[in-house]
């Protein structure tokens, strides 16, 4: 067979052809120009990013007949021999199959002999992390004081497995995964040279599946070309690679947006029945939610997204339905699910259960709201309308008089009350908080002593809060809110609860009309007298946790 796979046919032969490793290319070419080539280099990084390729190019550069040169001529005998793997002075060794101490010692013996024809004797050891501990130890002395004109080039995908004693004797270079744009650009070049028609979305899907590895992407390209022929379309690419299309992802998130568990389960079943890889789909869904989050957080999301494969209008519409907390929780669930699916034979069931959890996720309760609720519990009062309250529903305030409180000063006879002060006060509270939100906390610590046509008397539990509300600006705000709701002006009196005596507690709601109402009042007042320990227990019942002090 004359066919040669793309990964070999389009393998870079010069430093200028390397993609995405500019920092390494610059360092090595400068070292050659300055005659500062080290005796040992260690190249690390994920698969298919150019480690072994760089080692071969460096071997050619220092042994080229026209060199040493930063760019080998790629035409002389030495360059051709190294390119074909037939150079006697450049040995490429597989560390996985030559990992014993005996083979390391044999290598050390051959190092003592000078190069037969080349300028340098080069040893390229691929997957060097596979060497045994004894083999590494045998190489230590030679790496520290090698014979002249000998260069070691190590390549590994697992840098953490290399002993520190080896690392300290080498110049180490970390190869970066290639970006989607870099891979797509190279795939476009290959397709153009091979006469293949391919749209940008197809190549983007191949590059994404390659996950930063040029070799993986080129292998996938060969597979897709074999399936599609001379014309490559995104639908065919999705079939070959077993990935889910962008339209399907958008529809799936729409079901998630509506909390439609039945449709979500039906979609998972359909995807699995089509033979699509659920692990890939889990990763694609996590990335899609990430894109929604970027749209929600950024004023210019197009700078953070690939608009060629992302429908920005759809993402912006879906972003309105999700809170940032929800998206973060969903991503965490999917990340854990993807890891669990890899090591389980029940991958589909695990994924289905995780999707149901996604549909049930709600935003977190913010700490500010929790503090307000705690303050309400500690104060023994109930929250305003619209706020989260204690677990036990309170009796309506319009039917319950407050606990016994009076003014410290001689109290005048109360004026005639309005016919329905309860609802009026609730609306007044909302109006006050709408004008100044901090009053939400102040009003949670006060009681209405009297509220009639011309007077409003409020009792506070502590002097600090009373002092804040007594501020002329705040006092005027209360008066304005009463006028806005009740269409009348009143005189506001602020009293301290600690100075209260007995006798005017019923000024707000009036006297009870029957024994049943009296029982409600008595029960309510008893609940107001809870001890500190009971209040703390209420907080624990609502929020959970433990008492630290």
C-alpha positions as a Python dict, from the first residue, in 0.01 Angstrom:
ca = {
    (1, 'X'): (0, 0, 0),
    (2, 'X'): (128, 345, -97),
    (3, 'X'): (-112, 532, 136),
    (4, 'X'): (55, 712, 425),
    (5, 'X'): (-151, 840, 717),
    (6, 'X'): (-176, 1216, 759),
    (7, 'X'): (10, 1214, 1091),
    (8, 'X'): (321, 1078, 916),
    (9, 'X'): (279, 1248, 580),
    (10, 'X'): (238, 1594, 733),
    (11, 'X'): (485, 1556, 1016),
    (12, 'X'): (696, 1875, 1056),
    (13, 'X'): (1055, 1841, 936),
    (14, 'X'): (1185, 2184, 1040),
    (15, 'X'): (1148, 2407, 1343),
    (16, 'X'): (956, 2658, 1132),
    (17, 'X'): (689, 2395, 1065),
    (18, 'X'): (623, 2318, 1432),
    (19, 'X'): (282, 2441, 1549),
    (20, 'X'): (203, 2598, 1883),
    (21, 'X'): (539, 2555, 2060),
    (22, 'X'): (706, 2887, 1983),
    (23, 'X'): (874, 2917, 2323),
    (24, 'X'): (1051, 2584, 2276),
    (25, 'X'): (1147, 2652, 1914),
    (26, 'X'): (1302, 2985, 2008),
    (27, 'X'): (1505, 2836, 2294),
    (28, 'X'): (1642, 2547, 2089),
    (29, 'X'): (1727, 2754, 1780),
    (30, 'X'): (1906, 3013, 1995),
    (31, 'X'): (2102, 2736, 2168),
    (32, 'X'): (2218, 2607, 1829),
    (33, 'X'): (2314, 2952, 1704),
    (34, 'X'): (2507, 3031, 2023),
    (35, 'X'): (2669, 2686, 2036),
    (36, 'X'): (2509, 2618, 2375),
    (37, 'X'): (2342, 2284, 2303),
    (38, 'X'): (2293, 2090, 2627),
    (39, 'X'): (2382, 1723, 2666),
    (40, 'X'): (2031, 1630, 2792),
    (41, 'X'): (1681, 1757, 2715),
    (42, 'X'): (1349, 1638, 2855),
    (43, 'X'): (1031, 1705, 2654),
    (44, 'X'): (701, 1655, 2838),
    (45, 'X'): (337, 1706, 2744),
    (46, 'X'): (24, 1531, 2629),
    (47, 'X'): (22, 1298, 2330),
    (48, 'X'): (47, 1432, 1976),
    (49, 'X'): (188, 1779, 2051),
    (50, 'X'): (532, 1739, 1891),
    (51, 'X'): (774, 1596, 2150),
    (52, 'X'): (930, 1320, 1940),
    (53, 'X'): (906, 1536, 1628),
    (54, 'X'): (1103, 1813, 1800),
    (55, 'X'): (1365, 1560, 1912),
    (56, 'X'): (1415, 1442, 1554),
    (57, 'X'): (1436, 1797, 1418),
    (58, 'X'): (1696, 1885, 1684),
    (59, 'X'): (1896, 1575, 1591),
    (60, 'X'): (1893, 1686, 1227),
    (61, 'X'): (1982, 2046, 1311),
    (62, 'X'): (2297, 1957, 1507),
    (63, 'X'): (2410, 1690, 1257),
    (64, 'X'): (2318, 1857, 928),
    (65, 'X'): (2607, 1878, 681),
    (66, 'X'): (2534, 2251, 644),
    (67, 'X'): (2513, 2304, 1018),
    (68, 'X'): (2488, 2301, 1304),
    (69, 'X'): (2201, 2519, 1187),
    (70, 'X'): (1873, 2633, 1345),
    (71, 'X'): (1701, 2504, 1032),
    (72, 'X'): (1826, 2172, 890),
    (73, 'X'): (1851, 2161, 512),
    (74, 'X'): (1643, 1839, 506),
    (75, 'X'): (1828, 1739, 188),
    (76, 'X'): (2170, 1612, 292),
    (77, 'X'): (2243, 1245, 364),
    (78, 'X'): (2230, 1289, 742),
    (79, 'X'): (1892, 1467, 729),
    (80, 'X'): (1750, 1201, 500),
    (81, 'X'): (1882, 916, 718),
    (82, 'X'): (1745, 1068, 1038),
    (83, 'X'): (1412, 1137, 865),
    (84, 'X'): (1382, 773, 758),
    (85, 'X'): (1514, 639, 1090),
    (86, 'X'): (1823, 478, 937),
    (87, 'X'): (2099, 693, 1087),
    (88, 'X'): (2340, 476, 1286),
    (89, 'X'): (2440, 762, 1517),
    (90, 'X'): (2082, 860, 1606),
    (91, 'X'): (1909, 587, 1804),
    (92, 'X'): (1540, 607, 1890),
    (93, 'X'): (1455, 383, 2185),
    (94, 'X'): (1113, 289, 2321),
    (95, 'X'): (1131, 328, 2698),
    (96, 'X'): (829, 104, 2752),
    (97, 'X'): (993, -205, 2598),
    (98, 'X'): (1355, -129, 2695),
    (99, 'X'): (1311, -44, 3060),
    (100, 'X'): (1533, -285, 3251),
    (101, 'X'): (1863, -206, 3421),
    (102, 'X'): (2043, -454, 3192),
    (103, 'X'): (1936, -260, 2883),
    (104, 'X'): (2037, 66, 3051),
    (105, 'X'): (2386, -73, 3115),
    (106, 'X'): (2412, -191, 2754),
    (107, 'X'): (2321, 161, 2644),
    (108, 'X'): (2590, 309, 2869),
    (109, 'X'): (2854, 83, 2711),
    (110, 'X'): (2768, 197, 2358),
    (111, 'X'): (2782, 562, 2463),
    (112, 'X'): (3155, 537, 2524),
    (113, 'X'): (3221, 501, 2150),
    (114, 'X'): (3238, 814, 1935),
    (115, 'X'): (2994, 881, 1654),
    (116, 'X'): (3086, 693, 1339),
    (117, 'X'): (3000, 964, 1086),
    (118, 'X'): (2778, 1228, 1241),
    (119, 'X'): (2880, 1531, 1443),
    (120, 'X'): (2681, 1421, 1749),
    (121, 'X'): (2566, 1087, 1882),
    (122, 'X'): (2197, 1127, 1974),
    (123, 'X'): (1981, 900, 2191),
    (124, 'X'): (1605, 963, 2173),
    (125, 'X'): (1421, 774, 2449),
    (126, 'X'): (1044, 792, 2409),
    (127, 'X'): (811, 732, 2707),
    (128, 'X'): (1113, 757, 2935),
    (129, 'X'): (893, 746, 3246),
    (130, 'X'): (848, 373, 3180),
    (131, 'X'): (1210, 300, 3274),
    (132, 'X'): (1255, 112, 3600),
    (133, 'X'): (1401, 278, 3908),
    (134, 'X'): (1721, 76, 3866),
    (135, 'X'): (1751, 182, 3502),
    (136, 'X'): (1718, 548, 3601),
    (137, 'X'): (1983, 504, 3868),
    (138, 'X'): (2218, 342, 3618),
    (139, 'X'): (2188, 647, 3391),
    (140, 'X'): (2257, 906, 3661),
    (141, 'X'): (2636, 916, 3635),
    (142, 'X'): (2634, 917, 3256),
    (143, 'X'): (2377, 1199, 3246),
    (144, 'X'): (2584, 1405, 3488),
    (145, 'X'): (2917, 1360, 3306),
    (146, 'X'): (2848, 1229, 2955),
    (147, 'X'): (3117, 1173, 2694),
    (148, 'X'): (3170, 1462, 2451),
    (149, 'X'): (2940, 1494, 2150),
    (150, 'X'): (2660, 1288, 2307),
    (151, 'X'): (2306, 1426, 2342),
    (152, 'X'): (2015, 1263, 2527),
    (153, 'X'): (1662, 1358, 2420),
    (154, 'X'): (1391, 1224, 2653),
    (155, 'X'): (1016, 1241, 2583),
    (156, 'X'): (736, 1165, 2829),
    (157, 'X'): (364, 1213, 2878),
    (158, 'X'): (391, 1174, 3257),
    (159, 'X'): (646, 1414, 3397),
    (160, 'X'): (551, 1336, 3757),
    (161, 'X'): (693, 984, 3722),
    (162, 'X'): (1043, 1106, 3636),
    (163, 'X'): (1282, 1102, 3937),
    (164, 'X'): (1401, 1440, 4059),
    (165, 'X'): (1761, 1324, 4014),
    (166, 'X'): (1697, 1285, 3640),
    (167, 'X'): (1510, 1615, 3608),
    (168, 'X'): (1794, 1807, 3771),
    (169, 'X'): (2036, 1681, 3504),
    (170, 'X'): (1820, 1784, 3206),
    (171, 'X'): (1681, 2097, 3049),
    (172, 'X'): (1304, 2047, 3075),
    (173, 'X'): (1048, 2176, 2825),
    (174, 'X'): (671, 2154, 2873),
    (175, 'X'): (479, 2118, 2544),
    (176, 'X'): (139, 2290, 2543),
    (177, 'X'): (-178, 2132, 2403),
    (178, 'X'): (-266, 2289, 2069),
    (179, 'X'): (-560, 2526, 2044),
    (180, 'X'): (-866, 2451, 1830),
    (181, 'X'): (-773, 2731, 1591),
    (182, 'X'): (-422, 2593, 1539),
    (183, 'X'): (-554, 2243, 1471),
    (184, 'X'): (-831, 2369, 1241),
    (185, 'X'): (-580, 2575, 1041),
    (186, 'X'): (-358, 2270, 988),
    (187, 'X'): (-656, 2051, 895),
    (188, 'X'): (-765, 2313, 640),
    (189, 'X'): (-416, 2302, 489),
    (190, 'X'): (-424, 1923, 467),
    (191, 'X'): (-773, 1918, 313),
    (192, 'X'): (-669, 2181, 60),
    (193, 'X'): (-362, 1982, -43),
    (194, 'X'): (-560, 1657, -57),
    (195, 'X'): (-850, 1806, -255),
    (196, 'X'): (-1108, 1755, 20),
    (197, 'X'): (-1407, 1991, 54),
    (198, 'X'): (-1473, 2055, 423),
    (199, 'X'): (-1675, 2323, 600),
    (200, 'X'): (-1543, 2501, 908),
    (201, 'X'): (-1791, 2334, 1144),
    (202, 'X'): (-1675, 1985, 1042),
    (203, 'X'): (-1310, 2069, 1103),
    (204, 'X'): (-1399, 2240, 1431),
    (205, 'X'): (-1573, 1924, 1552),
    (206, 'X'): (-1270, 1714, 1457),
    (207, 'X'): (-1033, 1955, 1631),
    (208, 'X'): (-1250, 1958, 1942),
    (209, 'X'): (-1255, 1579, 1957),
    (210, 'X'): (-877, 1578, 1915),
    (211, 'X'): (-855, 1756, 2253),
    (212, 'X'): (-537, 1951, 2180),
    (213, 'X'): (-354, 1666, 2005),
    (214, 'X'): (-260, 1723, 1641),
    (215, 'X'): (-193, 1353, 1585),
    (216, 'X'): (-536, 1256, 1720),
    (217, 'X'): (-705, 1518, 1502),
    (218, 'X'): (-519, 1400, 1191),
    (219, 'X'): (-612, 1038, 1261),
    (220, 'X'): (-977, 1139, 1299),
    (221, 'X'): (-953, 1336, 974),
    (222, 'X'): (-838, 1023, 790),
    (223, 'X'): (-1130, 831, 941),
    (224, 'X'): (-1385, 1094, 837),
    (225, 'X'): (-1241, 1120, 483),
    (226, 'X'): (-1270, 743, 448),
    (227, 'X'): (-1641, 772, 540),
    (228, 'X'): (-1736, 1093, 356),
    (229, 'X'): (-1509, 1083, 54),
    (230, 'X'): (-1413, 1411, -108),
    (231, 'X'): (-1693, 1615, 52),
    (232, 'X'): (-1710, 1644, 429),
    (233, 'X'): (-2025, 1765, 609),
    (234, 'X'): (-2088, 1820, 979),
    (235, 'X'): (-2371, 1565, 995),
    (236, 'X'): (-2146, 1290, 863),
    (237, 'X'): (-1868, 1394, 1100),
    (238, 'X'): (-2108, 1364, 1394),
    (239, 'X'): (-2205, 1013, 1282),
    (240, 'X'): (-1845, 898, 1249),
    (241, 'X'): (-1722, 1052, 1574),
    (242, 'X'): (-2032, 961, 1776),
    (243, 'X'): (-2090, 1316, 1897),
    (244, 'X'): (-2413, 1511, 1942),
    (245, 'X'): (-2487, 1810, 1720),
    (246, 'X'): (-2524, 2168, 1842),
    (247, 'X'): (-2897, 2173, 1762),
    (248, 'X'): (-2959, 1865, 1977),
    (249, 'X'): (-2761, 2023, 2261),
    (250, 'X'): (-2965, 2343, 2241),
    (251, 'X'): (-3292, 2147, 2249),
    (252, 'X'): (-3170, 1943, 2545),
    (253, 'X'): (-3091, 2259, 2742),
    (254, 'X'): (-3438, 2392, 2655),
    (255, 'X'): (-3588, 2087, 2828),
    (256, 'X'): (-3357, 2157, 3121),
    (257, 'X'): (-3471, 2517, 3123),
    (258, 'X'): (-3836, 2405, 3153),
    (259, 'X'): (-3751, 2141, 3418),
    (260, 'X'): (-3913, 1886, 3185),
    (261, 'X'): (-3775, 1561, 3329),
    (262, 'X'): (-3979, 1338, 3097),
    (263, 'X'): (-3845, 1507, 2782),
    (264, 'X'): (-3491, 1498, 2923),
    (265, 'X'): (-3511, 1122, 2978),
    (266, 'X'): (-3657, 1071, 2630),
    (267, 'X'): (-3370, 1271, 2479),
    (268, 'X'): (-3109, 1064, 2664),
    (269, 'X'): (-3273, 744, 2540),
    (270, 'X'): (-3274, 874, 2182),
    (271, 'X'): (-2909, 978, 2198),
    (272, 'X'): (-2806, 639, 2338),
    (273, 'X'): (-3016, 454, 2078),
    (274, 'X'): (-2838, 644, 1799),
    (275, 'X'): (-2508, 503, 1925),
    (276, 'X'): (-2374, 837, 2046),
    (277, 'X'): (-2113, 832, 2322),
    (278, 'X'): (-2275, 956, 2644),
    (279, 'X'): (-1934, 1046, 2786),
    (280, 'X'): (-1879, 1283, 2494),
    (281, 'X'): (-2231, 1418, 2536),
    (282, 'X'): (-2171, 1480, 2906),
    (283, 'X'): (-1858, 1682, 2823),
    (284, 'X'): (-2036, 1870, 2543),
    (285, 'X'): (-2325, 1955, 2776),
    (286, 'X'): (-2082, 2085, 3039),
    (287, 'X'): (-1913, 2303, 2777),
    (288, 'X'): (-2251, 2430, 2655),
    (289, 'X'): (-2347, 2534, 3009),
    (290, 'X'): (-2008, 2702, 3040),
    (291, 'X'): (-2087, 2901, 2726),
    (292, 'X'): (-2420, 3010, 2877),
    (293, 'X'): (-2234, 3121, 3189),
    (294, 'X'): (-1987, 3324, 2981),
    (295, 'X'): (-2278, 3494, 2803),
    (296, 'X'): (-2437, 3574, 3138),
    (297, 'X'): (-2121, 3715, 3295),
    (298, 'X'): (-1953, 3897, 3007),
    (299, 'X'): (-2053, 4216, 2827),
    (300, 'X'): (-1867, 4088, 2520),
    (301, 'X'): (-1923, 3709, 2517),
    (302, 'X'): (-1812, 3680, 2155),
    (303, 'X'): (-1453, 3727, 2276),
    (304, 'X'): (-1487, 3417, 2498),
    (305, 'X'): (-1677, 3194, 2255),
    (306, 'X'): (-1619, 3048, 1912),
    (307, 'X'): (-1908, 3215, 1731),
    (308, 'X'): (-1862, 2978, 1437),
    (309, 'X'): (-1999, 2687, 1641),
    (310, 'X'): (-2202, 2880, 1903),
    (311, 'X'): (-2538, 3043, 1830),
    (312, 'X'): (-2499, 3356, 2038),
    (313, 'X'): (-2867, 3454, 2017),
    (314, 'X'): (-2982, 3116, 2149),
    (315, 'X'): (-2727, 3127, 2430),
    (316, 'X'): (-2835, 3478, 2531),
    (317, 'X'): (-3199, 3371, 2540),
    (318, 'X'): (-3124, 3063, 2750),
    (319, 'X'): (-2897, 3258, 2985),
    (320, 'X'): (-3201, 3458, 3103),
    (321, 'X'): (-3355, 3142, 3251),
    (322, 'X'): (-3058, 3035, 3464),
    (323, 'X'): (-2896, 3185, 3770),
    (324, 'X'): (-2516, 3183, 3800),
    (325, 'X'): (-2544, 2957, 4106),
    (326, 'X'): (-2750, 2706, 3909),
    (327, 'X'): (-2500, 2689, 3622),
    (328, 'X'): (-2210, 2638, 3861),
    (329, 'X'): (-2395, 2361, 4043),
    (330, 'X'): (-2484, 2194, 3712),
    (331, 'X'): (-2125, 2203, 3594),
    (332, 'X'): (-2008, 2044, 3920),
    (333, 'X'): (-2262, 1763, 3884),
    (334, 'X'): (-2161, 1696, 3522),
    (335, 'X'): (-1788, 1694, 3605),
    (336, 'X'): (-1847, 1435, 3877),
    (337, 'X'): (-2077, 1235, 3649),
    (338, 'X'): (-1822, 1220, 3366),
    (339, 'X'): (-1564, 1078, 3605),
    (340, 'X'): (-1806, 819, 3743),
    (341, 'X'): (-1921, 708, 3397),
    (342, 'X'): (-1566, 624, 3289),
    (343, 'X'): (-1523, 359, 3556),
    (344, 'X'): (-1873, 211, 3564),
    (345, 'X'): (-2065, -40, 3354),
    (346, 'X'): (-2387, 153, 3426),
    (347, 'X'): (-2284, 468, 3242),
    (348, 'X'): (-2627, 543, 3096),
    (349, 'X'): (-2809, 502, 3429),
    (350, 'X'): (-2554, 721, 3606),
    (351, 'X'): (-2601, 987, 3339),
    (352, 'X'): (-2981, 970, 3359),
    (353, 'X'): (-2980, 1011, 3737),
    (354, 'X'): (-2745, 1308, 3705),
    (355, 'X'): (-2972, 1474, 3448),
    (356, 'X'): (-3264, 1440, 3690),
    (357, 'X'): (-3050, 1611, 3954),
    (358, 'X'): (-2978, 1893, 3710),
    (359, 'X'): (-3351, 1945, 3655),
    (360, 'X'): (-3401, 1978, 4031),
    (361, 'X'): (-3123, 2231, 4095),
    (362, 'X'): (-3228, 2568, 4233),
    (363, 'X'): (-3021, 2878, 4319),
    (364, 'X'): (-2848, 2892, 4656),
    (365, 'X'): (-2993, 3109, 4930),
    (366, 'X'): (-2753, 3401, 4963),
    (367, 'X'): (-2585, 3469, 5294),
    (368, 'X'): (-2752, 3812, 5320),
    (369, 'X'): (-3095, 3651, 5309),
    (370, 'X'): (-2991, 3392, 5565),
    (371, 'X'): (-2866, 3664, 5801),
    (372, 'X'): (-3197, 3848, 5772),
    (373, 'X'): (-3386, 3531, 5860),
    (374, 'X'): (-3158, 3467, 6157),
    (375, 'X'): (-3210, 3823, 6279),
    (376, 'X'): (-3584, 3772, 6250),
    (377, 'X'): (-3567, 3455, 6460),
    (378, 'X'): (-3349, 3618, 6722),
    (379, 'X'): (-3582, 3919, 6740),
    (380, 'X'): (-3885, 3695, 6781),
    (381, 'X'): (-4070, 3874, 6500),
    (382, 'X'): (-4202, 3754, 6171),
    (383, 'X'): (-4063, 3865, 5834),
    (384, 'X'): (-4229, 4102, 5596),
    (385, 'X'): (-4449, 3977, 5316),
    (386, 'X'): (-4245, 3808, 5046),
    (387, 'X'): (-3958, 3702, 5274),
    (388, 'X'): (-3882, 3349, 5386),
    (389, 'X'): (-4018, 3292, 5734),
    (390, 'X'): (-3987, 3033, 6011),
    (391, 'X'): (-4102, 2678, 5952),
    (392, 'X'): (-4422, 2735, 6161),
    (393, 'X'): (-4670, 2971, 5992),
    (394, 'X'): (-4758, 3269, 6216),
    (395, 'X'): (-5110, 3385, 6295),
    (396, 'X'): (-5209, 3694, 6095),
    (397, 'X'): (-5093, 4013, 6262),
    (398, 'X'): (-5427, 4182, 6202),
    (399, 'X'): (-5585, 3951, 6459),
    (400, 'X'): (-5305, 3951, 6721),
    (401, 'X'): (-5208, 4225, 6963),
    (402, 'X'): (-4841, 4271, 7037),
    (403, 'X'): (-4679, 4175, 7367),
    (404, 'X'): (-4739, 4412, 7659),
    (405, 'X'): (-4556, 4738, 7582),
    (406, 'X'): (-4619, 5096, 7689),
    (407, 'X'): (-4435, 5424, 7669),
    (408, 'X'): (-4202, 5539, 7943),
    (409, 'X'): (-4371, 5879, 7939),
    (410, 'X'): (-4728, 5937, 8061),
    (411, 'X'): (-4949, 5790, 7794),
    (412, 'X'): (-5238, 5988, 7659),
    (413, 'X'): (-5562, 5818, 7575),
    (414, 'X'): (-5529, 5660, 7233),
    (415, 'X'): (-5708, 5823, 6949),
    (416, 'X'): (-5967, 5646, 6747),
    (417, 'X'): (-5809, 5376, 6538),
    (418, 'X'): (-5852, 5313, 6172),
    (419, 'X'): (-6094, 5039, 6083),
    (420, 'X'): (-5832, 4814, 5927),
    (421, 'X'): (-5484, 4910, 6050),
    (422, 'X'): (-5339, 4562, 5988),
    (423, 'X'): (-5345, 4566, 5606),
    (424, 'X'): (-5248, 4936, 5604),
    (425, 'X'): (-4937, 4870, 5809),
    (426, 'X'): (-4832, 4581, 5588),
    (427, 'X'): (-4851, 4804, 5282),
    (428, 'X'): (-4667, 5080, 5469),
    (429, 'X'): (-4387, 4837, 5554),
    (430, 'X'): (-4348, 4742, 5189),
    (431, 'X'): (-4348, 5108, 5083),
    (432, 'X'): (-4080, 5196, 5342),
    (433, 'X'): (-3853, 4907, 5237),
    (434, 'X'): (-3901, 4992, 4870),
    (435, 'X'): (-3772, 5342, 4940),
    (436, 'X'): (-3484, 5231, 5162),
    (437, 'X'): (-3402, 4860, 5184),
    (438, 'X'): (-3207, 4888, 5513),
    (439, 'X'): (-3543, 4949, 5685),
    (440, 'X'): (-3616, 4581, 5628),
    (441, 'X'): (-3382, 4509, 5919),
    (442, 'X'): (-3507, 4802, 6134),
    (443, 'X'): (-3875, 4709, 6102),
    (444, 'X'): (-3806, 4345, 6186),
    (445, 'X'): (-3711, 4467, 6535),
    (446, 'X'): (-4011, 4692, 6608),
    (447, 'X'): (-4376, 4659, 6712),
    (448, 'X'): (-4675, 4878, 6640),
    (449, 'X'): (-4814, 5017, 6968),
    (450, 'X'): (-5079, 5244, 6822),
    (451, 'X'): (-5191, 5338, 6474),
    (452, 'X'): (-5489, 5569, 6423),
    (453, 'X'): (-5592, 5863, 6208),
    (454, 'X'): (-5318, 6097, 6331),
    (455, 'X'): (-5063, 5894, 6529),
    (456, 'X'): (-4826, 5603, 6469),
    (457, 'X'): (-4638, 5468, 6773),
    (458, 'X'): (-4357, 5216, 6721),
    (459, 'X'): (-4173, 5028, 6997),
    (460, 'X'): (-3814, 4907, 6939),
    (461, 'X'): (-3631, 4635, 7128),
    (462, 'X'): (-3296, 4809, 7146),
    (463, 'X'): (-3177, 5167, 7171),
    (464, 'X'): (-2937, 5142, 6874),
    (465, 'X'): (-3210, 5064, 6623),
    (466, 'X'): (-3435, 5330, 6774),
    (467, 'X'): (-3155, 5585, 6741),
    (468, 'X'): (-3109, 5502, 6373),
    (469, 'X'): (-3479, 5541, 6294),
    (470, 'X'): (-3488, 5869, 6492),
    (471, 'X'): (-3261, 6025, 6232),
    (472, 'X'): (-3465, 6312, 6078),
    (473, 'X'): (-3424, 6177, 5727),
    (474, 'X'): (-3540, 5828, 5827),
    (475, 'X'): (-3828, 5962, 6035),
    (476, 'X'): (-3946, 6172, 5741),
    (477, 'X'): (-3926, 5864, 5519),
    (478, 'X'): (-4169, 5679, 5750),
    (479, 'X'): (-4410, 5973, 5745),
    (480, 'X'): (-4395, 5995, 5364),
    (481, 'X'): (-4465, 5622, 5331),
    (482, 'X'): (-4772, 5650, 5557),
    (483, 'X'): (-4899, 5946, 5357),
    (484, 'X'): (-4840, 5760, 5029),
    (485, 'X'): (-5036, 5453, 5141),
    (486, 'X'): (-5306, 5602, 5370),
    (487, 'X'): (-5333, 5948, 5213),
    (488, 'X'): (-5300, 6122, 5551),
    (489, 'X'): (-5026, 6272, 5764),
    (490, 'X'): (-4946, 6124, 6103),
    (491, 'X'): (-4722, 6200, 6398),
    (492, 'X'): (-4465, 5921, 6447),
    (493, 'X'): (-4362, 5833, 6803),
    (494, 'X'): (-4067, 5602, 6868),
    (495, 'X'): (-4056, 5419, 7202),
    (496, 'X'): (-3811, 5183, 7371),
    (497, 'X'): (-3962, 4843, 7453),
    (498, 'X'): (-3749, 4799, 7768),
    (499, 'X'): (-3935, 5092, 7933),
    (500, 'X'): (-4278, 4949, 7859),
    (501, 'X'): (-4521, 4867, 8134),
    (502, 'X'): (-4872, 4728, 8106),
    (503, 'X'): (-5201, 4851, 7979),
    (504, 'X'): (-5175, 4959, 7617),
    (505, 'X'): (-5084, 4643, 7434),
    (506, 'X'): (-5413, 4629, 7254),
    (507, 'X'): (-5386, 4969, 7094),
    (508, 'X'): (-5287, 4828, 6758),
    (509, 'X'): (-5543, 4563, 6688),
    (510, 'X'): (-5821, 4631, 6939),
    (511, 'X'): (-5956, 4402, 7212),
    (512, 'X'): (-6042, 4040, 7124),
    (513, 'X'): (-6402, 3977, 7048),
    (514, 'X'): (-6437, 3623, 7177),
    (515, 'X'): (-6267, 3351, 7379),
    (516, 'X'): (-6124, 3177, 7072),
    (517, 'X'): (-5943, 3492, 6972),
    (518, 'X'): (-5819, 3535, 7330),
    (519, 'X'): (-5669, 3187, 7314),
    (520, 'X'): (-5488, 3275, 6993),
    (521, 'X'): (-5352, 3590, 7154),
    (522, 'X'): (-5235, 3403, 7461),
    (523, 'X'): (-5066, 3134, 7252),
    (524, 'X'): (-4898, 3397, 7038),
    (525, 'X'): (-4768, 3592, 7339),
    (526, 'X'): (-4633, 3273, 7497),
    (527, 'X'): (-4444, 3196, 7178),
    (528, 'X'): (-4295, 3546, 7189),
    (529, 'X'): (-4141, 3473, 7528),
    (530, 'X'): (-3916, 3192, 7407),
    (531, 'X'): (-3583, 3161, 7577),
    (532, 'X'): (-3254, 3219, 7396),
    (533, 'X'): (-3193, 2845, 7381),
    (534, 'X'): (-3527, 2789, 7204),
    (535, 'X'): (-3452, 3061, 6950),
    (536, 'X'): (-3114, 2901, 6874),
    (537, 'X'): (-3287, 2566, 6831),
    (538, 'X'): (-3532, 2724, 6585),
    (539, 'X'): (-3239, 2854, 6382),
    (540, 'X'): (-3082, 2507, 6381),
    (541, 'X'): (-3410, 2355, 6263),
    (542, 'X'): (-3430, 2600, 5973),
    (543, 'X'): (-3066, 2605, 5861),
    (544, 'X'): (-2909, 2294, 6013),
    (545, 'X'): (-2552, 2294, 6146),
    (546, 'X'): (-2403, 2292, 6494),
    (547, 'X'): (-2350, 2548, 6770),
    (548, 'X'): (-1983, 2650, 6784),
    (549, 'X'): (-2004, 2863, 7096),
}
